[in-house]
Coordinates of C-alpha atoms and ligand atoms in Angstrom, one line a residue:
M461 CA -162.4 -36.5 -83.0
S462 CA -158.7 -37.5 -83.6
T463 CA -158.2 -40.6 -85.7
E464 CA -155.5 -43.3 -85.1
T465 CA -153.4 -41.9 -88.1
E466 CA -153.5 -38.5 -86.7
T467 CA -152.0 -39.6 -83.3
V468 CA -149.1 -41.6 -84.4
A469 CA -145.7 -39.9 -84.3
R470 CA -143.9 -39.6 -87.4
P471 CA -140.1 -39.7 -87.4
E472 CA -139.9 -36.4 -89.2
D473 CA -141.7 -34.8 -86.5
H474 CA -139.0 -35.6 -83.8
P475 CA -137.5 -32.6 -82.4
I476 CA -134.0 -33.7 -83.7
A477 CA -135.4 -34.5 -87.3
P478 CA -134.1 -31.1 -88.5
Y479 CA -130.5 -32.3 -87.7
L480 CA -130.7 -35.5 -89.4
R481 CA -130.5 -36.8 -92.9
M482 CA -134.0 -38.5 -92.6
D483 CA -133.7 -39.9 -96.1
R484 CA -130.9 -42.1 -94.7
M485 CA -133.0 -43.6 -92.2
P486 CA -133.1 -46.2 -90.9
H487 CA -129.5 -46.2 -89.6
I488 CA -127.0 -49.2 -89.3
W489 CA -126.4 -49.2 -85.7
C490 CA -127.3 -52.1 -83.3
P491 CA -130.4 -51.8 -81.1
T492 CA -129.9 -50.1 -77.8
C493 CA -126.3 -49.0 -78.9
G494 CA -125.2 -45.7 -76.9
I495 CA -124.5 -43.9 -80.3
G496 CA -128.2 -42.9 -80.7
T497 CA -128.2 -41.2 -77.3
I498 CA -125.1 -39.5 -78.2
V499 CA -126.5 -38.3 -81.4
K500 CA -129.4 -36.9 -79.7
C501 CA -127.7 -35.0 -77.2
F502 CA -125.4 -33.7 -80.1
A503 CA -128.3 -32.5 -82.1
S504 CA -129.9 -30.9 -79.1
A505 CA -126.6 -29.2 -78.1
L506 CA -126.3 -27.7 -81.5
G507 CA -129.9 -26.3 -81.4
E508 CA -129.6 -24.9 -77.8
A509 CA -126.1 -23.3 -78.6
G510 CA -127.6 -21.5 -81.5
V511 CA -125.0 -23.0 -83.9
D512 CA -125.5 -22.0 -87.4
L513 CA -125.9 -25.2 -89.2
D514 CA -124.8 -23.5 -92.5
K515 CA -121.6 -23.0 -91.0
T516 CA -120.9 -26.2 -89.2
A517 CA -119.0 -29.0 -90.6
I518 CA -118.4 -32.6 -89.2
V519 CA -115.7 -34.8 -90.0
S520 CA -115.8 -38.6 -89.1
G521 CA -113.4 -41.4 -89.6
I522 CA -114.2 -45.0 -89.9
G523 CA -116.0 -47.2 -87.7
C524 CA -119.7 -47.6 -85.9
T525 CA -119.4 -44.0 -84.9
G526 CA -117.7 -42.9 -88.1
R527 CA -121.2 -43.3 -89.7
V528 CA -122.4 -40.2 -87.6
A529 CA -121.3 -37.7 -90.2
G530 CA -123.3 -39.3 -92.8
Y531 CA -126.5 -39.1 -90.9
M532 CA -126.1 -35.5 -89.7
N533 CA -127.8 -32.7 -91.7
L534 CA -124.5 -30.9 -92.1
D535 CA -121.7 -30.4 -94.2
A536 CA -119.9 -33.5 -93.7
F537 CA -116.7 -35.4 -94.4
H538 CA -116.2 -39.1 -94.0
A539 CA -112.4 -39.4 -93.9
T540 CA -110.0 -42.5 -94.0
H541 CA -109.4 -44.4 -91.0
G542 CA -107.7 -42.4 -88.2
R543 CA -107.5 -39.3 -90.4
A544 CA -110.6 -37.4 -89.4
I545 CA -108.5 -34.9 -87.1
P546 CA -106.0 -34.2 -90.1
F547 CA -108.9 -33.2 -92.4
A548 CA -110.6 -31.2 -89.8
T549 CA -107.4 -29.3 -89.2
G550 CA -106.9 -28.4 -92.8
L551 CA -110.6 -27.3 -92.8
K552 CA -110.4 -25.1 -89.8
L553 CA -107.1 -23.6 -91.2
G554 CA -108.7 -22.8 -94.8
R555 CA -112.2 -21.8 -93.5
P556 CA -111.6 -20.6 -89.8
E557 CA -115.1 -18.9 -89.9
L558 CA -116.7 -22.7 -89.9
E559 CA -117.5 -24.5 -86.5
V560 CA -115.6 -27.7 -87.4
V561 CA -116.6 -31.0 -85.2
V562 CA -114.9 -34.3 -85.3
F563 CA -117.0 -37.1 -84.4
S564 CA -115.5 -40.5 -84.2
G565 CA -114.7 -43.6 -82.2
D566 CA -112.0 -44.3 -79.7
G567 CA -110.4 -46.9 -82.1
D568 CA -110.3 -44.1 -85.0
L569 CA -109.1 -41.1 -83.0
S570 CA -107.1 -42.5 -80.2
G571 CA -105.9 -45.9 -81.8
I572 CA -105.2 -45.7 -85.3
G573 CA -105.3 -41.8 -85.4
G574 CA -103.7 -41.3 -82.0
N575 CA -100.9 -39.5 -83.2
H576 CA -102.9 -36.8 -85.0
F577 CA -105.1 -36.6 -81.7
I578 CA -102.0 -35.9 -79.4
H579 CA -100.7 -33.1 -82.1
A580 CA -104.3 -31.6 -82.4
A581 CA -104.4 -31.2 -78.6
R582 CA -100.9 -29.8 -78.4
R583 CA -101.6 -27.3 -81.2
N584 CA -104.7 -26.3 -79.4
I585 CA -106.4 -26.2 -82.9
D586 CA -110.0 -24.7 -82.7
V587 CA -111.8 -28.0 -83.5
T588 CA -114.4 -29.7 -81.1
A589 CA -113.7 -33.6 -81.0
I590 CA -116.4 -35.9 -79.7
V591 CA -114.8 -39.3 -79.0
L592 CA -117.4 -42.3 -78.5
N593 CA -115.5 -44.7 -76.5
N594 CA -117.1 -48.3 -76.8
L595 CA -114.2 -49.9 -75.4
N596 CA -113.4 -51.9 -78.5
Y597 CA -113.2 -52.0 -82.3
G598 CA -116.9 -52.6 -82.6
M599 CA -117.6 -52.5 -86.3
T600 CA -114.9 -55.1 -87.2
G601 CA -116.0 -57.7 -84.8
G602 CA -115.2 -56.6 -81.1
Q603 CA -111.3 -56.7 -81.2
V604 CA -109.3 -55.3 -78.3
S605 CA -108.8 -51.6 -78.7
G606 CA -106.2 -49.1 -77.0
T607 CA -109.2 -48.2 -74.4
T608 CA -110.2 -51.7 -73.6
P609 CA -110.2 -51.9 -69.8
E610 CA -107.5 -54.3 -68.5
W611 CA -108.4 -58.0 -68.2
S612 CA -111.6 -57.3 -70.2
V613 CA -112.5 -60.1 -72.7
T614 CA -112.7 -59.3 -76.3
S615 CA -112.8 -61.4 -79.6
T616 CA -108.9 -61.1 -79.6
T617 CA -108.2 -61.3 -75.8
A618 CA -110.3 -64.4 -74.9
F619 CA -108.3 -64.7 -71.5
G620 CA -108.6 -61.0 -70.6
N621 CA -106.8 -57.9 -72.1
P622 CA -103.3 -57.8 -70.4
E623 CA -102.6 -54.1 -71.4
R624 CA -103.5 -51.3 -69.5
E625 CA -106.0 -48.9 -71.2
F626 CA -105.5 -45.3 -72.6
D627 CA -107.1 -42.4 -70.7
I628 CA -107.9 -40.3 -73.7
C629 CA -108.9 -37.3 -71.4
A630 CA -105.7 -37.3 -69.4
L631 CA -103.8 -37.5 -72.8
A632 CA -105.5 -34.5 -74.1
G633 CA -105.4 -32.3 -71.1
T634 CA -101.6 -33.1 -70.8
A635 CA -101.0 -32.4 -74.3
G636 CA -102.6 -29.0 -74.1
A637 CA -106.4 -29.0 -75.0
N638 CA -108.2 -26.1 -73.7
Y639 CA -111.4 -28.1 -72.7
V640 CA -111.7 -31.7 -71.6
A641 CA -114.8 -33.4 -70.4
R642 CA -116.1 -37.1 -70.0
C643 CA -119.6 -38.3 -69.7
S644 CA -121.7 -41.4 -70.6
P645 CA -125.3 -42.1 -72.0
L646 CA -126.3 -42.4 -68.3
H647 CA -125.8 -38.5 -68.1
G648 CA -127.8 -37.4 -71.0
W649 CA -128.6 -33.6 -69.7
E650 CA -124.8 -33.3 -68.5
M651 CA -123.6 -34.6 -71.8
K652 CA -125.7 -32.0 -73.8
E653 CA -124.6 -29.2 -71.5
I654 CA -120.8 -30.4 -72.0
M655 CA -121.1 -30.4 -75.7
K656 CA -122.6 -26.9 -75.6
Q657 CA -119.4 -25.9 -73.6
A658 CA -117.2 -27.5 -75.9
L659 CA -118.7 -26.0 -79.1
A660 CA -118.3 -22.6 -77.5
K661 CA -114.7 -22.9 -76.5
K662 CA -111.9 -21.7 -78.5
G663 CA -108.9 -24.1 -79.0
F664 CA -109.1 -27.7 -78.8
S665 CA -112.2 -29.3 -77.1
L666 CA -112.5 -33.0 -76.3
V667 CA -115.7 -34.7 -75.1
E668 CA -115.2 -38.4 -74.5
V669 CA -118.5 -40.5 -74.2
I670 CA -118.0 -43.9 -72.8
S671 CA -120.6 -45.9 -74.4
P672 CA -122.3 -49.3 -74.3
C673 CA -121.5 -51.7 -77.1
P674 CA -123.9 -54.6 -76.1
T675 CA -123.1 -56.5 -79.2
H676 CA -119.6 -57.0 -78.8
F677 CA -117.8 -55.5 -75.5
G678 CA -121.0 -56.5 -73.6
R679 CA -121.6 -59.8 -74.9
Y680 CA -117.8 -60.9 -74.0
N681 CA -118.0 -59.5 -70.6
E682 CA -121.4 -60.8 -69.4
M683 CA -123.3 -57.6 -70.0
K684 CA -125.3 -58.9 -73.1
E685 CA -128.2 -56.4 -72.6
T686 CA -127.6 -52.7 -72.5
P687 CA -129.1 -52.1 -69.0
A688 CA -126.5 -54.3 -67.5
M689 CA -123.8 -52.4 -69.4
L690 CA -125.3 -49.0 -68.2
R691 CA -125.2 -50.4 -64.4
W692 CA -121.9 -51.5 -64.9
L693 CA -120.9 -47.7 -66.3
G694 CA -122.9 -46.4 -63.4
E695 CA -120.9 -48.3 -60.8
R696 CA -117.5 -46.8 -62.3
A697 CA -118.6 -43.3 -63.3
L698 CA -118.0 -40.8 -60.3
P699 CA -118.5 -37.1 -60.4
V700 CA -115.1 -35.3 -61.0
E701 CA -115.0 -33.6 -57.5
R702 CA -115.7 -36.8 -55.7
F703 CA -113.2 -38.7 -57.8
R704 CA -110.4 -36.3 -57.0
G705 CA -111.1 -36.7 -53.3
L706 CA -110.2 -40.4 -53.3
A707 CA -106.8 -42.0 -52.5
A708 CA -105.1 -43.5 -55.7
E709 CA -106.0 -47.0 -54.5
Q710 CA -109.7 -46.2 -54.1
R711 CA -109.6 -44.8 -57.7
H712 CA -108.9 -48.0 -59.2
G713 CA -111.8 -49.3 -61.5
H714 CA -113.4 -45.8 -61.5
F715 CA -113.4 -42.9 -63.9
P716 CA -114.4 -39.3 -63.3
V717 CA -117.2 -37.7 -65.3
G718 CA -117.9 -33.9 -65.6
T719 CA -115.6 -31.0 -66.9
L720 CA -112.0 -32.1 -66.3
V721 CA -110.0 -29.4 -68.1
D722 CA -111.1 -25.7 -68.7
R723 CA -108.7 -23.1 -69.7
D724 CA -108.1 -20.4 -72.2
E725 CA -104.7 -20.7 -73.9
P726 CA -104.5 -19.2 -77.3
G727 CA -105.6 -21.6 -79.9
F728 CA -103.7 -22.4 -83.2
N729 CA -105.9 -20.2 -85.3
E730 CA -104.9 -17.2 -83.3
R731 CA -101.1 -18.2 -83.2
Y732 CA -101.2 -18.7 -86.9
E733 CA -102.7 -15.3 -87.6
T734 CA -99.7 -13.9 -85.5
V735 CA -97.4 -15.6 -88.0
R736 CA -99.2 -14.5 -90.9
A737 CA -99.1 -10.7 -89.7
R738 CA -95.2 -11.2 -88.9
A739 CA -94.9 -12.7 -92.6
Q740 CA -96.7 -9.6 -94.2
Q741 CA -94.5 -7.2 -92.2
Q742 CA -91.2 -8.7 -93.9
Ligands
SF4_1566 S1 -121.2 -52.9 -82.8 FE1 -121.3 -52.1 -80.7 S2 -120.7 -49.9 -81.0 FE2 -121.1 -50.9 -83.0 S3 -123.4 -50.1 -83.6 FE3 -123.3 -52.3 -82.6 S4 -123.3 -52.0 -80.4 FE4 -123.1 -50.0 -81.2

């Protein structure tokens, strides 16, 4: 006969426990924040993709999502604000055999680090970037960011954000990334599959996950509880095929989810080897 203590699930028995630094738990994230779901999908993707964890490095910048690097059971680098991509670029060039993943927030990667982001996509450096877009600067108090939807309320736009938001995926695709996809915590299985594709892809891969921040973005926009934010996301997210079939005026207020760009242009490591070979022939 089993006892009560035998049936209680222990955190270290969870399927993704081997991918986490359990000694660092509990984490700092707010209850019901979307980051947990995204970390779970990332851990599952690493496992199902058969990635060698001893040859995988993760680089984060600053912010709520910047903490992911410290919680994953991988070689990790917690870079300065906006500088995750330069560190990852150097790492990939110096150690091309490594799988290098950048995991950070929209403020870090597309705001403060936006310039690096554009050039990483242009170079098509063989790095996988997972951008958690919580639509504001969460850790510092819910200020407006480059991805805050226009007319949304934040702690610094009390009467609505008069700026238009960045489309991170369009930016990466236009700049030259080989793989670009978007999803949300509503699409857990798809998110995991997209992350697997991004990890397998040569060249620059971007996965944008639009994620609920109930503590700030949700609270300021009458979606204090995560289910309300998820409903809001669900009303706006459209499968990419359906989105592309809409007229421009019908697209307003919606965004496409799924794989948006998938091509096989030579990555920067490959081009760099060409230069190295030419130099050796001199
Ligand atoms: S502030 Fe927002 S993004 Fe940051 S942990 Fe809390 S809910 Fe998540």
